[in-house]
Short mmCIF file of C-alpha atoms and ligand atoms in Angstrom, two decimals:
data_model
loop_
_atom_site.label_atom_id
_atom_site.label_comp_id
_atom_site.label_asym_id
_atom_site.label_seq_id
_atom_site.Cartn_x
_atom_site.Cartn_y
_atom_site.Cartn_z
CA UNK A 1 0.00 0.00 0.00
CA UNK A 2 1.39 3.41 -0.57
CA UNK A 3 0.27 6.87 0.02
CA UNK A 4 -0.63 9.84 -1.75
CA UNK A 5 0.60 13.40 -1.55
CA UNK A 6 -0.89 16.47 -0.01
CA UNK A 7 -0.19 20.07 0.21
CA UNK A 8 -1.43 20.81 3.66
CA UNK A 9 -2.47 20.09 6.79
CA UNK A 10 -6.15 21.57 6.01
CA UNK A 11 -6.42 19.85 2.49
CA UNK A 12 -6.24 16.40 4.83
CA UNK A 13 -8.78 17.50 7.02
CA UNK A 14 -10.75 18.28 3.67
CA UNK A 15 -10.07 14.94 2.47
CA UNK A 16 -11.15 12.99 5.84
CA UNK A 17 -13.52 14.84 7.31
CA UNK A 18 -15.21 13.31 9.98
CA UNK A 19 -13.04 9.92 10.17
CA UNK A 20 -10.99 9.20 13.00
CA UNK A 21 -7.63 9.73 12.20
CA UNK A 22 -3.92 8.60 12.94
CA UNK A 23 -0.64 10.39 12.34
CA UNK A 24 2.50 8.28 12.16
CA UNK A 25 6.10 9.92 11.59
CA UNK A 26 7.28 8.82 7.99
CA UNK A 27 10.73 7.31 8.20
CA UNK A 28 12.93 7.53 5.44
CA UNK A 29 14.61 4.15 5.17
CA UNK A 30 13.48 1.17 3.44
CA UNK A 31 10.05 -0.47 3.15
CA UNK A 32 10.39 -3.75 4.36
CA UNK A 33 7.77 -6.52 5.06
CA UNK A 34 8.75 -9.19 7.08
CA UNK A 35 7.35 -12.58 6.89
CA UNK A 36 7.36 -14.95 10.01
CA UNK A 37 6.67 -18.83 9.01
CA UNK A 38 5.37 -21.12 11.55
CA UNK A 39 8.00 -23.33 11.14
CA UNK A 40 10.46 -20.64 12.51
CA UNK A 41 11.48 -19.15 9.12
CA UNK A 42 11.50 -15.32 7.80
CA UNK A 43 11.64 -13.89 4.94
CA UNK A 44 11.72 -9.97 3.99
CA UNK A 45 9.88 -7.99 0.95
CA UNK A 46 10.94 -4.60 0.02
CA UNK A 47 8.26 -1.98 -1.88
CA UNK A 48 8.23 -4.02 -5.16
CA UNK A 49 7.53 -7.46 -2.80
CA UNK A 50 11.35 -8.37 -4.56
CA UNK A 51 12.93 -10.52 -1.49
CA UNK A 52 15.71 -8.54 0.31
CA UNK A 53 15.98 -11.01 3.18
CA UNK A 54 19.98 -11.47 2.63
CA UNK A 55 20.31 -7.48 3.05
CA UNK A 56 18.94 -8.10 6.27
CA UNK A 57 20.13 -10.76 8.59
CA UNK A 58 20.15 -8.81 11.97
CA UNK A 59 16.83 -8.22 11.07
CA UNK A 60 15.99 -11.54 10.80
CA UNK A 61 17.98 -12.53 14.19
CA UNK A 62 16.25 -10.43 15.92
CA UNK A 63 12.55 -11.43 15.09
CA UNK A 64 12.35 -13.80 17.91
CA UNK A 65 13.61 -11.55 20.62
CA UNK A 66 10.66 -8.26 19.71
CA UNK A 67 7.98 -11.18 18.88
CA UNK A 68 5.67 -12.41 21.83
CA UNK A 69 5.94 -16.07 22.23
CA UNK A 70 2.38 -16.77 21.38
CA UNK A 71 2.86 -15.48 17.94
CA UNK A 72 3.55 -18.45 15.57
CA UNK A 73 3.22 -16.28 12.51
CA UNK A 74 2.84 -13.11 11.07
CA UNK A 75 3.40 -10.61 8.37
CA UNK A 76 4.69 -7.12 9.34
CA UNK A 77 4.82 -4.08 7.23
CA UNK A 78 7.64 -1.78 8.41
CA UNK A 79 10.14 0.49 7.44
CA UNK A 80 13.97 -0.27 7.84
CA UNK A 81 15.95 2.47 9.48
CA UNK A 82 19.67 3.49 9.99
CA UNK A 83 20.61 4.01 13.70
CA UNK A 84 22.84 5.32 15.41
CA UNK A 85 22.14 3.39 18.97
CA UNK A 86 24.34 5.31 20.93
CA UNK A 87 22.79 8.92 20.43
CA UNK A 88 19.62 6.94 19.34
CA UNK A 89 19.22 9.14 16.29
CA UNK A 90 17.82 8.06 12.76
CA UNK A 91 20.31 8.35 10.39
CA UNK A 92 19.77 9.04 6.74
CA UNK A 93 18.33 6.95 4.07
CA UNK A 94 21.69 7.64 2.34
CA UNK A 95 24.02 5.99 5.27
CA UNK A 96 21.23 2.98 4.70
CA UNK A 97 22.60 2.85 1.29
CA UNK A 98 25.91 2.11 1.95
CA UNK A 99 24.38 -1.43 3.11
CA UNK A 100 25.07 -4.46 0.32
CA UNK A 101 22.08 -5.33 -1.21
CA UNK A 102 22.50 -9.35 -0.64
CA UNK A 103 24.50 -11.67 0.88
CA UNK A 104 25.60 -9.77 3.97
CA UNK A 105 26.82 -11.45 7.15
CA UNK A 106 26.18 -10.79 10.66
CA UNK A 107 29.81 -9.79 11.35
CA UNK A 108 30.29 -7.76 8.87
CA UNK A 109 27.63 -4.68 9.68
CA UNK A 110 28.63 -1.93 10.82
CA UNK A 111 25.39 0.06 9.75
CA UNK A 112 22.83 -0.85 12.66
CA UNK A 113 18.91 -0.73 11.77
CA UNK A 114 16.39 -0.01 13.79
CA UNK A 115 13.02 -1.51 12.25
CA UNK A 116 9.90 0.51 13.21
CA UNK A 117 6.64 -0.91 12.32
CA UNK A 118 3.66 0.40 11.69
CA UNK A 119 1.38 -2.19 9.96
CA UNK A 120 0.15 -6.04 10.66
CA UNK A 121 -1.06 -7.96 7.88
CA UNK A 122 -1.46 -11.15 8.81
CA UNK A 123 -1.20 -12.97 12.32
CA UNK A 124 -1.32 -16.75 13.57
CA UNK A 125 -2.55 -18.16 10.29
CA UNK A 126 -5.47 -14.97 9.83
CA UNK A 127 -5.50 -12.76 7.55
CA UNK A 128 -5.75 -9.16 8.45
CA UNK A 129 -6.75 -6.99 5.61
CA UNK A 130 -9.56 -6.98 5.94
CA UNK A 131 -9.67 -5.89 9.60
CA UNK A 132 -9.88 -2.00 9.98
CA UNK A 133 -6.56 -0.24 10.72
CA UNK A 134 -7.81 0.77 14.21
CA UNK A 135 -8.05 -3.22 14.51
CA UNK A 136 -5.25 -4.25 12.97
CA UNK A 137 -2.96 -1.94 15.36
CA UNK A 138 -4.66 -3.27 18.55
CA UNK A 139 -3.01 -6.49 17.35
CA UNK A 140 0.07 -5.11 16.51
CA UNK A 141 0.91 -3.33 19.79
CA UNK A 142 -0.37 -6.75 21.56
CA UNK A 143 1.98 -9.00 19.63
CA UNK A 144 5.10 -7.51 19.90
CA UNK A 145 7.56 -6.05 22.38
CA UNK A 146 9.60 -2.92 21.49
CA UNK A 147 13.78 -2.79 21.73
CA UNK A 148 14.94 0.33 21.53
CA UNK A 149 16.96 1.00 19.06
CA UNK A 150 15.95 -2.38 17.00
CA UNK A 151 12.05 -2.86 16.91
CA UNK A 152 10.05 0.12 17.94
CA UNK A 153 6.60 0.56 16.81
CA UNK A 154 6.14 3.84 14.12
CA UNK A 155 5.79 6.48 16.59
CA UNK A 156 1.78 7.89 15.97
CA UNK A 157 -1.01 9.97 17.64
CA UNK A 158 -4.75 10.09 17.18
CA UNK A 159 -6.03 13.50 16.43
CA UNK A 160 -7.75 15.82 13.89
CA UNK A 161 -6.78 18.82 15.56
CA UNK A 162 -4.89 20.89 12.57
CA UNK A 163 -2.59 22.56 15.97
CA UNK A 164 -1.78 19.05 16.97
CA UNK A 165 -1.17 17.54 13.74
CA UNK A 166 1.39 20.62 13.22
CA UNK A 167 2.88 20.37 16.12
CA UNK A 168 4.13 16.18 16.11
CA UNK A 169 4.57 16.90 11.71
CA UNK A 170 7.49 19.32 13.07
CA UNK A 171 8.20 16.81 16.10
CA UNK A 172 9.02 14.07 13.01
CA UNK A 173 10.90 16.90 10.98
CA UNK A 174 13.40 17.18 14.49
CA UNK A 175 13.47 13.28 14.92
CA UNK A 176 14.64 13.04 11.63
CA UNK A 177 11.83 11.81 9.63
CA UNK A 178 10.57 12.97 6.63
CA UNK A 179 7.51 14.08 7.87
CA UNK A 180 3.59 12.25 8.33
CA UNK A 181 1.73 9.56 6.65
CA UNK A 182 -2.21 10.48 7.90
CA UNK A 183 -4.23 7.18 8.23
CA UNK A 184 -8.15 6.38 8.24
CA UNK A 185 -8.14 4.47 11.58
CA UNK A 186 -11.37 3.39 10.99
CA UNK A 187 -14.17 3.27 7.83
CA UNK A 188 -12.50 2.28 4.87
CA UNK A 189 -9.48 1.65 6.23
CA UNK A 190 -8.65 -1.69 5.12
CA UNK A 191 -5.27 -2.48 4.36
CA UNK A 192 -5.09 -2.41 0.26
CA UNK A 193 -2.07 -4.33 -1.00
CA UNK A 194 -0.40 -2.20 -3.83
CA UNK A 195 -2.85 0.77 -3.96
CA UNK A 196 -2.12 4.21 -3.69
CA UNK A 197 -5.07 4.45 -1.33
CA UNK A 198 -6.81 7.49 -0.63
CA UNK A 199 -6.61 6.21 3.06
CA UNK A 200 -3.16 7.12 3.28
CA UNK A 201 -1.93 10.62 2.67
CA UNK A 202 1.71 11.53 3.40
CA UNK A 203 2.47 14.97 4.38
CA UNK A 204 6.12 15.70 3.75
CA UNK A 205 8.73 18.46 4.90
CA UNK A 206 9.34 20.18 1.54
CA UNK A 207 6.06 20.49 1.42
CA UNK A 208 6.23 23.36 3.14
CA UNK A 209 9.50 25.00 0.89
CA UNK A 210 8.19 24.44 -2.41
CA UNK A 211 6.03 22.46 -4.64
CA UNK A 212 6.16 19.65 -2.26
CA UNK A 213 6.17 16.11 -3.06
CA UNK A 214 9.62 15.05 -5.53
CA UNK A 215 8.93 13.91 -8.62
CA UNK A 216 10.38 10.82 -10.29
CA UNK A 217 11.43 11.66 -13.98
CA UNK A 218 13.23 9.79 -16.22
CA UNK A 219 16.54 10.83 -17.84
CA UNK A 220 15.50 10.61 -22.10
CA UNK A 221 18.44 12.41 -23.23
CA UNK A 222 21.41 14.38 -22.82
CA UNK A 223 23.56 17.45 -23.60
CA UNK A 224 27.67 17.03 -23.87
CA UNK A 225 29.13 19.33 -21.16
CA UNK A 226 31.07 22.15 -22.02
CA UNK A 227 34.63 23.33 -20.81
CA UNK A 228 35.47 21.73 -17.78
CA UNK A 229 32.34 19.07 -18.06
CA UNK A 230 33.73 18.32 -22.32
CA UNK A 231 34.15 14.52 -22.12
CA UNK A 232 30.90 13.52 -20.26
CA UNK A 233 27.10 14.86 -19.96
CA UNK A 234 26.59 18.18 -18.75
CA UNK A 235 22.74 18.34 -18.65
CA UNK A 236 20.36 15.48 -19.18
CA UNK A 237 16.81 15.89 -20.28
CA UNK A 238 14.10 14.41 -17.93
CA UNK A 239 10.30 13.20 -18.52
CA UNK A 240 7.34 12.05 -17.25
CA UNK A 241 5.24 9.07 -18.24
CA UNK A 242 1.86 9.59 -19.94
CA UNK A 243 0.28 6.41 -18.95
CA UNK A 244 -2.18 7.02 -21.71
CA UNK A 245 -0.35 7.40 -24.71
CA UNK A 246 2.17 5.60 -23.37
CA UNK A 247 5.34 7.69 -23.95
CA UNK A 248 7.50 9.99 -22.19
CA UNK A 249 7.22 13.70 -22.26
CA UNK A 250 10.09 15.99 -21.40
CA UNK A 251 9.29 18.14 -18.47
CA UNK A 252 13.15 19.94 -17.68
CA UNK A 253 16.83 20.29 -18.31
CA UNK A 254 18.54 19.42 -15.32
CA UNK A 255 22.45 20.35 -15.12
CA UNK A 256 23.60 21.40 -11.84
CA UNK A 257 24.65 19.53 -8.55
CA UNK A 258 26.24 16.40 -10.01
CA UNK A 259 29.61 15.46 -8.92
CA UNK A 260 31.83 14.95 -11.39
CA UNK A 261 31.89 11.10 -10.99
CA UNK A 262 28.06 11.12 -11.03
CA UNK A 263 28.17 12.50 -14.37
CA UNK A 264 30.86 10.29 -15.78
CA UNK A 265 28.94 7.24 -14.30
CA UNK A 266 25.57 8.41 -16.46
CA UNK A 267 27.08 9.21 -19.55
CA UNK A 268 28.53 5.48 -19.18
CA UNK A 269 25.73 3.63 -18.54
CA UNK A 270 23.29 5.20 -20.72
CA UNK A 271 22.21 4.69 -24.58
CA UNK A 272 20.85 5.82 -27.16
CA UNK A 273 17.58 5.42 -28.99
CA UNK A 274 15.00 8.43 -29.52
CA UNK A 275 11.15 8.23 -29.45
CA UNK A 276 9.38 10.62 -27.09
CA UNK A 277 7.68 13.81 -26.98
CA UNK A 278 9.92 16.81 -26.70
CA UNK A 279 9.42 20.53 -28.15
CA UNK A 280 11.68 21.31 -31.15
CA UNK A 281 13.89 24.23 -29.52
CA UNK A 282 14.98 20.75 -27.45
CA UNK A 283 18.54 19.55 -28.91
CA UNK A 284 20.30 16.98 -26.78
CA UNK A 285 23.18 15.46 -28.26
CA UNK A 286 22.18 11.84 -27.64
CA UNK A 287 19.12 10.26 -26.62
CA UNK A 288 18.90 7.25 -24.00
CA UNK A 289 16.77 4.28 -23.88
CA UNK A 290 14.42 4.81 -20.47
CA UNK A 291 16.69 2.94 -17.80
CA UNK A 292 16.40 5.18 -14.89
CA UNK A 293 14.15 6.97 -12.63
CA UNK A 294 15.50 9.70 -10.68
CA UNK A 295 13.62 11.91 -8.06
CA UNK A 296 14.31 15.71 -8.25
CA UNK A 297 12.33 18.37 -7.00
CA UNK A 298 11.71 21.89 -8.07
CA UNK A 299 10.42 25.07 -6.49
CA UNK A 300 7.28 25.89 -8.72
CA UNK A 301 5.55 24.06 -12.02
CA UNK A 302 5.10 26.11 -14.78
CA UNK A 303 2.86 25.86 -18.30
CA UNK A 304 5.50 25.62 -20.94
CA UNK A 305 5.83 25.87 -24.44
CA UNK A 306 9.34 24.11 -24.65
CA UNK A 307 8.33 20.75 -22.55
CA UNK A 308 5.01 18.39 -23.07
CA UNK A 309 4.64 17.13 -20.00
CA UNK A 310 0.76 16.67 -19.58
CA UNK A 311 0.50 18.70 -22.95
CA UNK A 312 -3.76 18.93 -23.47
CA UNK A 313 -4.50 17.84 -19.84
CA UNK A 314 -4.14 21.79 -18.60
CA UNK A 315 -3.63 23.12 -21.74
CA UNK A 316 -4.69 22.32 -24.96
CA UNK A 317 -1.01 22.88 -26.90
CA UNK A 318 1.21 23.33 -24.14
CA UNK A 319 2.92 21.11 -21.53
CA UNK A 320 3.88 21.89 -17.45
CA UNK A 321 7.81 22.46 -17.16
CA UNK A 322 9.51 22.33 -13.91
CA UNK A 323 11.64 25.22 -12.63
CA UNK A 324 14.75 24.66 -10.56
CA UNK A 325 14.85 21.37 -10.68
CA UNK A 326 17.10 19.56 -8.31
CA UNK A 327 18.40 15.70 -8.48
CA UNK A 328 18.23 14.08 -5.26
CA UNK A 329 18.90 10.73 -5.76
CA UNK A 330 18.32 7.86 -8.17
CA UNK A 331 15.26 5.64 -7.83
CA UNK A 332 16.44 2.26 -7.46
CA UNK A 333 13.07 0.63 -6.86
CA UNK A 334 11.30 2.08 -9.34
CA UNK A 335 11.11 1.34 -13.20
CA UNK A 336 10.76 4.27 -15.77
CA UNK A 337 7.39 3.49 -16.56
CA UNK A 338 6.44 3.72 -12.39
CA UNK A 339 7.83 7.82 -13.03
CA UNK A 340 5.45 10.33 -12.13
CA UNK A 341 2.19 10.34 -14.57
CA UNK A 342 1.29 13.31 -16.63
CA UNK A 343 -1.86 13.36 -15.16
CA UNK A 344 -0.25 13.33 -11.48
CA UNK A 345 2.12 16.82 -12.91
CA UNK A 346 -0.97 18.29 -14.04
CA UNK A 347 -2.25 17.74 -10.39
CA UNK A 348 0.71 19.06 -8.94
CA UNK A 349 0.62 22.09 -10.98
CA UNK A 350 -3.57 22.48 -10.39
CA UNK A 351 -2.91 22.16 -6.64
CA UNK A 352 -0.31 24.52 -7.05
CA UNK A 353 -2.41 26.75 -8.45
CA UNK A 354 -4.92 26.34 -5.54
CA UNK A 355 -2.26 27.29 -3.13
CA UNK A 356 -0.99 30.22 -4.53
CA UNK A 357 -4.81 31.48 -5.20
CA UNK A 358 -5.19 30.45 -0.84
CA UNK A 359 -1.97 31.87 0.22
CA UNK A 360 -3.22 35.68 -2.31
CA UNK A 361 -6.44 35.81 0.20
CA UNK A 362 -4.32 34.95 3.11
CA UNK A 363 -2.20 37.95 2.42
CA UNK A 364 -5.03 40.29 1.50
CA UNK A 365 -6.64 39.20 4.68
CA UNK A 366 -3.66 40.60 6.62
P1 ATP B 1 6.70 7.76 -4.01
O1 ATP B 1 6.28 6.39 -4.38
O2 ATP B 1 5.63 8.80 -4.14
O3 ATP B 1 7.97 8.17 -4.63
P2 ATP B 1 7.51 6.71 -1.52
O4 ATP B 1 8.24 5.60 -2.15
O5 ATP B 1 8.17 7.39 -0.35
O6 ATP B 1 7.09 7.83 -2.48
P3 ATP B 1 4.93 6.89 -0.48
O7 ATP B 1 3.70 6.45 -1.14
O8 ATP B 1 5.22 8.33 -0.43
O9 ATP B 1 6.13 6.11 -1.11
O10 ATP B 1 4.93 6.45 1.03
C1 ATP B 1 4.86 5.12 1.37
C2 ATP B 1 6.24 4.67 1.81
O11 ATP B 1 6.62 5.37 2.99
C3 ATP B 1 6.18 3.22 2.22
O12 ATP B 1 6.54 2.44 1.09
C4 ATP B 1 7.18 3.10 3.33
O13 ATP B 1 8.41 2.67 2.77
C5 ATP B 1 7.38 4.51 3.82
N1 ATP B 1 6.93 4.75 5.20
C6 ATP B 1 7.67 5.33 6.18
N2 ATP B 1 6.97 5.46 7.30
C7 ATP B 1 5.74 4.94 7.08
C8 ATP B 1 4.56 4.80 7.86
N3 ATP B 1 4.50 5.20 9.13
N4 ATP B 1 3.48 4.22 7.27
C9 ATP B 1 3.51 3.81 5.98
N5 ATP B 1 4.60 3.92 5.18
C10 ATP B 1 5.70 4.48 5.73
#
């Protein structure tokens, strides 16, 4: 299950009024689901359910020490975190990454994890789905036993005060997380495997800063760098998907804030082949075959008449460009056609829109 993105505080209360709600702190580490067999065995799932189990083996040591001994088996949802145990402080998602994907041995860590989970989908041979979140984290918090610093349930509150929720979004921002996910505790708020359910909605920190959620875009082409940057790619051309038309539409030029070895490592592992939509006044020097997804955000969205990204969703001829866009990191879980939808930029920039229209009669008010 995954969540969608908000603006605001008050377009969540828009979206749920009346349900009882729960905020959890959104940790920025890995999505991992962890599968307990009755005959003593686990097994771990990342986002895509690809196994991830040998990435993890002081995860799976630990599983009898946080579970109760009744439990025979189960199916967590949580989200793998690195740790410093000392200070207990999250670390970043990029200190995570230093991990080996497979094949690592007990000895050989030296990047703890702390596993904080927020989600039960299955316990002692039932299935939980269908049980109503409020439900399903009764069981949860009966099941297991928190260890600080290894298995700690997601930290949440119940509330639909728009102070409160404030107040613990910048309590996650200072504990290092990346902000909320909001949850229906009750009334349609069944687990849904693979959906990105209306029951969740995440409420991130750059929200706040500038158009909000990232974007993942996929690198279509590239420009050879000049002077200093001659030899390897000095701007590459992102896009969106357009689920309908199936193709890629080119939504920025983004040049700045890769190190030198970044660069070289693109313009080695990238190829060419060209067949997406792209205005004319475009002119990259090779195209690429869609390989990669990388997340960058920008500070505004803007109707363009260079890029096509959602071209004749918003308006009829012209597409949504991004301005400052920034890379952030590369998207290994996702492939290029899971890159933000057309339809989900012209969202962005109609929200955006809404905002900016909000935030005019907020200043006139004053
Ligand atoms: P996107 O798919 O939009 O790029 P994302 O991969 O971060 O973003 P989201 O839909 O934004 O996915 O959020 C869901 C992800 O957030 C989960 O896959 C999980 O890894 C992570 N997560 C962290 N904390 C929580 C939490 N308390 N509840 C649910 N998911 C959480």
């Amino acid at each position: 299950m995954l969540a969608k993105p908000t603006k605001g505080v008050t377009e969540i209360l828009d979206k749920f009024q009346e349900s009882e709600l729960t905020c959890e702190y959104k940790y920025d580490g890995e999505r991992a689901q962890i599968h307990y067999m009755e005959d003593g065995s686990v097994q771990i799932y990342g986002r895509n359910t690809q196994p991830i189990t040998g990435k993890y083996p002081d995860v799976v040591s630990s599983v009898s020490r946080f579970k109760k001994p009744s439990v025979k088996s189960f199916v967590l949802d949580c989200e793998v975190v690195a740790y410093d145990r000392g200070k207990q402080k999250i670390l970043p998602f990029q200190i995570l990454s230093t991990r080996a994907r497979k094949g690592v041995l007990l000895s050989d860590i030296n990047v703890q994890v702390c596993i904080f989970a927020f989600d039960i989908l299955y316990l002692n041979g039932q299935p939980l789905l269908q049980e109503q979140l409020k439900v399903r984290r009764e069981h949860l918090y009966d099941s297991f036993e928190e260890l600080p610093g290894t298995f700690q349930f997601a930290t949440a509150i119940i509330s639909s005060s728009l102070e409160e929720i404030h107040k613990f979004f910048e309590a996650s921002v200072n504990d290092s997380c990346e902000g909320l996910i909001i949850k229906k505790l009750i009334r349609d708020a069944t687990y849904e495997p693979s959906k990105r359910s209306l029951n969740w909605l995440k409420l991130k920190k750059d929200y706040m800063d500038s158009i909000g959620d990232s974007l993942d875009l996929v690198p279509i082409a590239a420009f050879h760098g000049r002077g200093e940057r001659s030899g390897v790619y000095g701007a590459f051309l992102l896009a969106c998907y357009d689920e309908k038309n199936e193709e890629y539409q080119s939504i920025c030029i983004i040049g700045t804030r890769f190190s030198e070895h970044m660069l070289e490592e693109r313009s080695a592992s990238l190829c060419d082949k060209p067949y997406y939509r792209c205005g004319d006044a475009v002119n990259p020097d090779v195209w690429f075959e869609p390989r990669e997804v990388w997340e960058v955000k920008a500070a505004d969205l803007s109707i363009s008449s260079v890029h096509c990204a959602a071209c004749g969703i918003v308006d009829p001829k012209k597409g949504i460009s991004l301005r400052f866009p920034r890379f952030l990191r590369v998207r290994e879980d996702k492939a290029p056609d899971e890159a933000t939808t057309s339809e989900q930029v012209a969202e962005m920039y109609r929200s955006q829109k809404i905002n900016h229209a909000n935030n005019q009669e907020d200043k006139e008010d004053d």
